[in-house]
C-alpha atoms as a printed R data frame, in Angstrom:
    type eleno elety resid chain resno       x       y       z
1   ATOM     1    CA   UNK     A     1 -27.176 -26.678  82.508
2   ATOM     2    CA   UNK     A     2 -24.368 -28.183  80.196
3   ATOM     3    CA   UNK     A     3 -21.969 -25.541  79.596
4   ATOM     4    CA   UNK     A     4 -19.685 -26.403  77.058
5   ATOM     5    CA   UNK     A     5 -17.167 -23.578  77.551
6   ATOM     6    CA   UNK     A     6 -16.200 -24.492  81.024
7   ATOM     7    CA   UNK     A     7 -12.964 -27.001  80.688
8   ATOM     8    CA   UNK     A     8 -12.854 -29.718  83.086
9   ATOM     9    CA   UNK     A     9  -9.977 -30.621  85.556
10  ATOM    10    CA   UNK     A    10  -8.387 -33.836  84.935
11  ATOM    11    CA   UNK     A    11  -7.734 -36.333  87.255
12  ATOM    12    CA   UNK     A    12 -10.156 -35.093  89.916
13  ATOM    13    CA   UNK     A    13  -8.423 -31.858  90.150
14  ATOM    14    CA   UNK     A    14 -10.239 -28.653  91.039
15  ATOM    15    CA   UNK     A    15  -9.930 -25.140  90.543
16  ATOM    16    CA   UNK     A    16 -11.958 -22.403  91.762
17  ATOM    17    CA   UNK     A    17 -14.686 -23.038  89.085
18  ATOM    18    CA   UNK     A    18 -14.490 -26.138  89.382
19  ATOM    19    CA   UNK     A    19 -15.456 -28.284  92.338
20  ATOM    20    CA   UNK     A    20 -17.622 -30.442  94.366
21  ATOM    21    CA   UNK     A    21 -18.597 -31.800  97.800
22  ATOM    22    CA   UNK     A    22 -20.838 -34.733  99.020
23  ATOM    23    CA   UNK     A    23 -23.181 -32.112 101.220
24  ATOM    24    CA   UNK     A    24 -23.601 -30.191  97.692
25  ATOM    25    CA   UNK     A    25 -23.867 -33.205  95.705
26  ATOM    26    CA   UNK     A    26 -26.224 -33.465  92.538
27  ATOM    27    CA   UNK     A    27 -25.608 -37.325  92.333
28  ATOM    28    CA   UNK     A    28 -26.401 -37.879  96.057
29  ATOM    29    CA   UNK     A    29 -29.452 -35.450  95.668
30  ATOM    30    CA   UNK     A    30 -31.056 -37.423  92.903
31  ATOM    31    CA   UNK     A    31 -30.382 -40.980  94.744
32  ATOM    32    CA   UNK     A    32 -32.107 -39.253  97.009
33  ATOM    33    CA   UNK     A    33 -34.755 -38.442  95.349
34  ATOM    34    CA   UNK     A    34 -35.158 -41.839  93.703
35  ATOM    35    CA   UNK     A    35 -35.407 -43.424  96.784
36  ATOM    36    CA   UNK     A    36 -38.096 -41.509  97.819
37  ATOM    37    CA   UNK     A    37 -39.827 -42.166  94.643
38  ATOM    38    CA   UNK     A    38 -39.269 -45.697  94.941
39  ATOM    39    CA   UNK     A    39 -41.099 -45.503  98.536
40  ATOM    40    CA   UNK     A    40 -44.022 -43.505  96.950
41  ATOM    41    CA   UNK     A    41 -44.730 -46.257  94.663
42  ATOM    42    CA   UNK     A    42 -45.201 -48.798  97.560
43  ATOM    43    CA   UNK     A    43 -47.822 -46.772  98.899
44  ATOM    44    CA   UNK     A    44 -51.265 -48.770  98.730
45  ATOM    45    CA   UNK     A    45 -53.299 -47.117  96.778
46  ATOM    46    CA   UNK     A    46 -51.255 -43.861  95.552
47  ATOM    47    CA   UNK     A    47 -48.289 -46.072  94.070
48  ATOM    48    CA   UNK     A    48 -49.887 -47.365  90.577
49  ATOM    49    CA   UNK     A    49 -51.705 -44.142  90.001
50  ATOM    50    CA   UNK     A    50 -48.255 -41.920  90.962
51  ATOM    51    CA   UNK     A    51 -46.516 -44.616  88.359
52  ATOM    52    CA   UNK     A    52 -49.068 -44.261  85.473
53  ATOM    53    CA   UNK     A    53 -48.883 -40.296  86.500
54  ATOM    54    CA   UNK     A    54 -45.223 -39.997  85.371
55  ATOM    55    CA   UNK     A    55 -43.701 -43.299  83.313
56  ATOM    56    CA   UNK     A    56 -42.591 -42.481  79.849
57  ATOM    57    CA   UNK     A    57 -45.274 -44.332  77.558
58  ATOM    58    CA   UNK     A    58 -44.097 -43.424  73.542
59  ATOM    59    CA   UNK     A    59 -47.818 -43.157  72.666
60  ATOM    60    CA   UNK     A    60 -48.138 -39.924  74.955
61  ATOM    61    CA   UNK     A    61 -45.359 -38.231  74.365
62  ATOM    62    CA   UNK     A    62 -46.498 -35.614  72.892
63  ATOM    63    CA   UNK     A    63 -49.965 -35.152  75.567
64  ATOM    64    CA   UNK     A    64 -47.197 -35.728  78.458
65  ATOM    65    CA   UNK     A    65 -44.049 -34.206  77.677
66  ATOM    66    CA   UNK     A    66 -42.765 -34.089  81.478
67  ATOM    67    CA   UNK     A    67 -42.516 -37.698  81.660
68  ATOM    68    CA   UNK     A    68 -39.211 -37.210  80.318
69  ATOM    69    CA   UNK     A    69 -37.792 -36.463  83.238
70  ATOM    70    CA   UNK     A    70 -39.741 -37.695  85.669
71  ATOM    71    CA   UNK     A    71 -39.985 -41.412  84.403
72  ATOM    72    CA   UNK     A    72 -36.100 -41.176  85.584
73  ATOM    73    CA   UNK     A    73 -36.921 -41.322  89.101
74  ATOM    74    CA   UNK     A    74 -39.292 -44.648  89.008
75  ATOM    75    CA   UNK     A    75 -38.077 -47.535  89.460
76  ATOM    76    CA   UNK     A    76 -39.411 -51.362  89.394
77  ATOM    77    CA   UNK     A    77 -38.131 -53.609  91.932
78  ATOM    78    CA   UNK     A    78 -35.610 -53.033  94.542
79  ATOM    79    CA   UNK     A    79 -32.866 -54.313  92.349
80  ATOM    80    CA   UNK     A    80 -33.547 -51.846  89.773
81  ATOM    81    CA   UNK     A    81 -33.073 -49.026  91.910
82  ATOM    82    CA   UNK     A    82 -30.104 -50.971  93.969
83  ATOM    83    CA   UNK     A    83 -27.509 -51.463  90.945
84  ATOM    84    CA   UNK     A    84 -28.773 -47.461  88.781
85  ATOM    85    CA   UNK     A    85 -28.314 -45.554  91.793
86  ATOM    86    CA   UNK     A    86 -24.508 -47.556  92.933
87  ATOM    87    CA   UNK     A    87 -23.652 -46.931  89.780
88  ATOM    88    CA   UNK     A    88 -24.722 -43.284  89.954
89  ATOM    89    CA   UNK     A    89 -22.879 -42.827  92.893
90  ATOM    90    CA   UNK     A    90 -19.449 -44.463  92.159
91  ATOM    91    CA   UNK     A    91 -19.353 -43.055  88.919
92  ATOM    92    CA   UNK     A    92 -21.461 -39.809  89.340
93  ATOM    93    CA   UNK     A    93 -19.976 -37.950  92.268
94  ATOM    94    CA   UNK     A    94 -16.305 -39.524  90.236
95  ATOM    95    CA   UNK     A    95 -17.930 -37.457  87.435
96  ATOM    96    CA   UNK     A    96 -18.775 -34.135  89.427
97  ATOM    97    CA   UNK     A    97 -15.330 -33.753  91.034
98  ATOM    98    CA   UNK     A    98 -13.964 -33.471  87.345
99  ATOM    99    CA   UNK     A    99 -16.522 -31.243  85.430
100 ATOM   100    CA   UNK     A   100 -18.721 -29.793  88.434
101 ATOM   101    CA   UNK     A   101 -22.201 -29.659  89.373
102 ATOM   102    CA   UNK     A   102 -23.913 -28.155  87.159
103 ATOM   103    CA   UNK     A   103 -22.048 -30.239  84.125
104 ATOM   104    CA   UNK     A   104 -22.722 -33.440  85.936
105 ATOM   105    CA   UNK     A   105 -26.889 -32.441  85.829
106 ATOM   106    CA   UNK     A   106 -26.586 -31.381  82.066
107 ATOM   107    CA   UNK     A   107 -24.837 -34.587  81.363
108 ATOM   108    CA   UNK     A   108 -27.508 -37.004  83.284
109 ATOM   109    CA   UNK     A   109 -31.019 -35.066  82.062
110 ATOM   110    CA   UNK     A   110 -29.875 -34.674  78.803
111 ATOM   111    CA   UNK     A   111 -28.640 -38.228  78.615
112 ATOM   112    CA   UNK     A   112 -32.537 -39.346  80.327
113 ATOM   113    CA   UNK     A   113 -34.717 -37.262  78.130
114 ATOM   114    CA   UNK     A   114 -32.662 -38.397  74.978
115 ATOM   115    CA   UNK     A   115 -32.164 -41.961  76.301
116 ATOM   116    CA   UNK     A   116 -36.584 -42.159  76.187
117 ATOM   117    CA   UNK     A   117 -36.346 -40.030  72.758
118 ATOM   118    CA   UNK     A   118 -34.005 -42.580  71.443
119 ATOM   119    CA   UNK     A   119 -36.394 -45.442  72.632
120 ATOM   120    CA   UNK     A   120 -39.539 -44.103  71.353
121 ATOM   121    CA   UNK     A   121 -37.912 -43.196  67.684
122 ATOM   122    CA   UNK     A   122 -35.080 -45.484  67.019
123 ATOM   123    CA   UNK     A   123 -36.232 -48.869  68.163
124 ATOM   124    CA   UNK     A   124 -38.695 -49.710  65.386
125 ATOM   125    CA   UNK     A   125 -37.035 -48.433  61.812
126 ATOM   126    CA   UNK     A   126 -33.172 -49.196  63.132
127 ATOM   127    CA   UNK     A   127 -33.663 -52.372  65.028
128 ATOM   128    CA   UNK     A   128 -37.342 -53.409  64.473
129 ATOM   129    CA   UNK     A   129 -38.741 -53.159  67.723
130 ATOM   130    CA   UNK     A   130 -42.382 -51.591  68.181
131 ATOM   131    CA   UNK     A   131 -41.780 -49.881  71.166
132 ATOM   132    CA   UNK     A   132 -45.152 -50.047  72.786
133 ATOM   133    CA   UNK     A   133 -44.021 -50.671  76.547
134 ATOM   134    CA   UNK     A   134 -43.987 -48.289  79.187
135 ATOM   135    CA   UNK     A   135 -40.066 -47.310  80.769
136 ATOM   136    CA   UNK     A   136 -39.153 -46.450  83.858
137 ATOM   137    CA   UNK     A   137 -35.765 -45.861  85.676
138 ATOM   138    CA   UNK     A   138 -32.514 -43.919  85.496
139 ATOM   139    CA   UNK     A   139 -30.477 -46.499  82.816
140 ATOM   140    CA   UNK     A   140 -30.530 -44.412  80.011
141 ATOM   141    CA   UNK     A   141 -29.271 -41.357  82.169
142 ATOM   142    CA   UNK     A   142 -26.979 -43.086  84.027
143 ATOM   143    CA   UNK     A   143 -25.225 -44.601  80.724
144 ATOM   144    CA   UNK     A   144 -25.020 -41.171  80.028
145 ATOM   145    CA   UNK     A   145 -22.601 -40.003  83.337
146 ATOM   146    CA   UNK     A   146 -20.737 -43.638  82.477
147 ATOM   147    CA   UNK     A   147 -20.194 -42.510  79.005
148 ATOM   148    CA   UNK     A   148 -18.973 -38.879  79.574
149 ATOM   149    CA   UNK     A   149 -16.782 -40.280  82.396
150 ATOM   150    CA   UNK     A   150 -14.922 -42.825  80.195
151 ATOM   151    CA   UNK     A   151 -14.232 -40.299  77.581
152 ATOM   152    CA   UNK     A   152 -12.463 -38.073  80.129
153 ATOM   153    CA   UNK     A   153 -11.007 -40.669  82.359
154 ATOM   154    CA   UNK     A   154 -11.025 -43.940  80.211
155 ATOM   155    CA   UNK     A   155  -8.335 -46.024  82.401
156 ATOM   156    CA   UNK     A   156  -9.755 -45.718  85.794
157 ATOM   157    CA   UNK     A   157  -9.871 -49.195  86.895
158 ATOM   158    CA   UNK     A   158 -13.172 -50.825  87.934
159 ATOM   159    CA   UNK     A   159 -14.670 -53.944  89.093
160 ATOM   160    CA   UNK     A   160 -17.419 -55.690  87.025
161 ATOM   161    CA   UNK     A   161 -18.765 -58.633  88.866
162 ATOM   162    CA   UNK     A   162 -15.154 -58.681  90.728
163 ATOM   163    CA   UNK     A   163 -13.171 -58.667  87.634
164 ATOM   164    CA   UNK     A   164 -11.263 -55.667  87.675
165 ATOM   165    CA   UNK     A   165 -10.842 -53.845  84.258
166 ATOM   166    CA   UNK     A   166 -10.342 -50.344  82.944
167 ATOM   167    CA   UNK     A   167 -13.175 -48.207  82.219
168 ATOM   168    CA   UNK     A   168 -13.386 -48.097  78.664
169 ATOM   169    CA   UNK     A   169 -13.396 -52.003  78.577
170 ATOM   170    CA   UNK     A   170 -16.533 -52.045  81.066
171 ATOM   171    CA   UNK     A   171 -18.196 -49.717  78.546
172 ATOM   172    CA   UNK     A   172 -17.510 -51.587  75.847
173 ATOM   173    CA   UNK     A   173 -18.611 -54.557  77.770
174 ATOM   174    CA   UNK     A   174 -21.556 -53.355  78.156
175 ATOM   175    CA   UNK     A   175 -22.154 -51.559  74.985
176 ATOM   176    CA   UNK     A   176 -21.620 -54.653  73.937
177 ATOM   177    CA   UNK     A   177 -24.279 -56.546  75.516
178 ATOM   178    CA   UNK     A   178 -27.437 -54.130  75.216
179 ATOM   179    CA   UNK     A   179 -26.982 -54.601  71.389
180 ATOM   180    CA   UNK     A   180 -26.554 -58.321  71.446
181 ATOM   181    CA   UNK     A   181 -29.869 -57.841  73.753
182 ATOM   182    CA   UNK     A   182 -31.808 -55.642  72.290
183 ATOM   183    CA   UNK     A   183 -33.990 -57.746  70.397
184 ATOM   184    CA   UNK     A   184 -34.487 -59.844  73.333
185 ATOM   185    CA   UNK     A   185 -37.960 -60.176  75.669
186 ATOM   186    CA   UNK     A   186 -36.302 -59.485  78.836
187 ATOM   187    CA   UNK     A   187 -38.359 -56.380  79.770
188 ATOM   188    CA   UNK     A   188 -35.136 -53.796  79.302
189 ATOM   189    CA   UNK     A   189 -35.323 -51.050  77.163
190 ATOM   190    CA   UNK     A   190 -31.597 -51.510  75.660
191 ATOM   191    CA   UNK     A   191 -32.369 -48.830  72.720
192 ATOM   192    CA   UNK     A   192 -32.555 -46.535  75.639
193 ATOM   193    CA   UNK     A   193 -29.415 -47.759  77.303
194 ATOM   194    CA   UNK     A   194 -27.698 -46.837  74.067
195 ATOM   195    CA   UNK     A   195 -29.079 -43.722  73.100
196 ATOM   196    CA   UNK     A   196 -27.943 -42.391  76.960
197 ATOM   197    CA   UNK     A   197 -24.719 -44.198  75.846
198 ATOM   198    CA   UNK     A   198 -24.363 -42.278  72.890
199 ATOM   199    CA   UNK     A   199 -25.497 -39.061  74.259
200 ATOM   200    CA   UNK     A   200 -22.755 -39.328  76.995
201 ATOM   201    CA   UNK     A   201 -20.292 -40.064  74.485
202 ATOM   202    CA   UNK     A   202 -20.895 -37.001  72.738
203 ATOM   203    CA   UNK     A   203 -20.807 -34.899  75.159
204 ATOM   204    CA   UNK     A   204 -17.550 -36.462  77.011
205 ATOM   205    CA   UNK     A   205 -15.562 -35.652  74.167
206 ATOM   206    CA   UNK     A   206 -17.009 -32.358  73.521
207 ATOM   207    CA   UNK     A   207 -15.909 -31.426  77.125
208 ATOM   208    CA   UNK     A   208 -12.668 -33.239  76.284
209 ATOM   209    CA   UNK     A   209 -12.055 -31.000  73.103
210 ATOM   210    CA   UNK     A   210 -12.732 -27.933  74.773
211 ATOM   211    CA   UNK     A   211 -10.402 -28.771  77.773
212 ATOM   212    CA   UNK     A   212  -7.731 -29.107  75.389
213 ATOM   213    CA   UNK     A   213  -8.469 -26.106  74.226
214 ATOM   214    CA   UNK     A   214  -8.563 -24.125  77.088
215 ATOM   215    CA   UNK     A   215  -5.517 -25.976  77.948
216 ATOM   216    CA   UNK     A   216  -3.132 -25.073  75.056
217 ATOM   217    CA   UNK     A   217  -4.481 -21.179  75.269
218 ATOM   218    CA   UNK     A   218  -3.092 -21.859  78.644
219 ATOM   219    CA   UNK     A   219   0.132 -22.872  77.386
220 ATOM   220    CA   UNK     A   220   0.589 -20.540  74.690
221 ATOM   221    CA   UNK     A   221   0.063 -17.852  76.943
222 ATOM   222    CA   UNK     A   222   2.872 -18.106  79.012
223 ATOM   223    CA   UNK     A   223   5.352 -17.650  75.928
């Protein structure tokens, strides 16, 4: 899904190969879908068993390998599904309009299924965390669209907790704070958070490089 030949438009431009619209939406579709999720696991009954069907637990990886995606649509709590899929939809359909649909899903499923890869590998010989807890929840992918997003539009101006600030300072912000936490006992998976982080990151400026690209063959071609 992540084509990395097709340049973006900056500044929310679009061209003919580039575009979105909120009735063909991938960020709306998967809010969507998380909040139907999020209603399955209330249901008495079905909702532990349809949890334990498809959270991410390390230990299983390799017997459940589709967990990888779908522990990205369960969520704990009402909270953790109100602030992953705001986010998601400020900066994901912000995200679309520059690179397109399918960019936008190669950028968040990549960014998940590396964000739990990152958790189950990284956490114990980097920062000495046995990472023997189930996850659950979009974080990791949706660090992922906040990454990519800063790297192609870094001084959009945002408000974190009504403070307003430029985009790449609210990444670094919280950058920031899920390593300071990540040895914590809050229940968070922050090695997650920063693998989606870094995954985004990546491919933000590998979308960036190749825009230039395409842009100075654009130039160059008019002498």
């Amino acid at each position: 899904m992540f084509d990395s030949n097709i340049p973006y438009e900056s500044r929310g431009g679009m061209t003919g190969r580039i575009k979105s619209s909120v009735s063909t939406s991938p960020s709306i579709a998967i809010i969507f879908l998380c909040v139907i999720s999020f209603f399955l696991e209330l249901v008495p009954g079905i909702g532990p068993l349809y949890i334990s069907a498809f959270q991410f637990d390390p230990h299983y990886l390799m017997a459940r390998p589709w967990t990888l995606v779908t522990y990205i649509f369960l969520h704990i709590g009402l909270l953790h599904l109100f602030f992953n899929m705001l986010v998601l939809y400020f900066f994901g359909t912000a995200l679309e309009r520059r690179v397109g649909n399918k960019q936008l899903l190669g950028i968040f499923f990549t960014a998940g299924v590396l964000s739990a890869i990152g958790y189950a590998f990284l956490s114990q010989p980097i920062f000495n965390i046995y990472p023997n807890k189930s996850v659950v929840g979009a974080s990791g992918a949706v660090y992922g669209v906040f990454a990519a997003l800063t790297v192609l539009e870094p001084n959009i101006q945002v408000y974190v907790y009504f403070v307003p600030m430029r985009l790449k300072h609210a990444l670094l912000l919280f950058a920031v704070f899920d390593f300071l936490m990540v040895n914590s006992s809050d229940m968070i998976a922050h090695t997650a958070h920063l693998s989606g982080l870094f995954v985004g990151l990546y491919m933000g400026f590998r979308m960036k490089k190749i825009h230039e690209k395409y842009m100075r063959s654009r130039y160059d071609g008019r002498w």
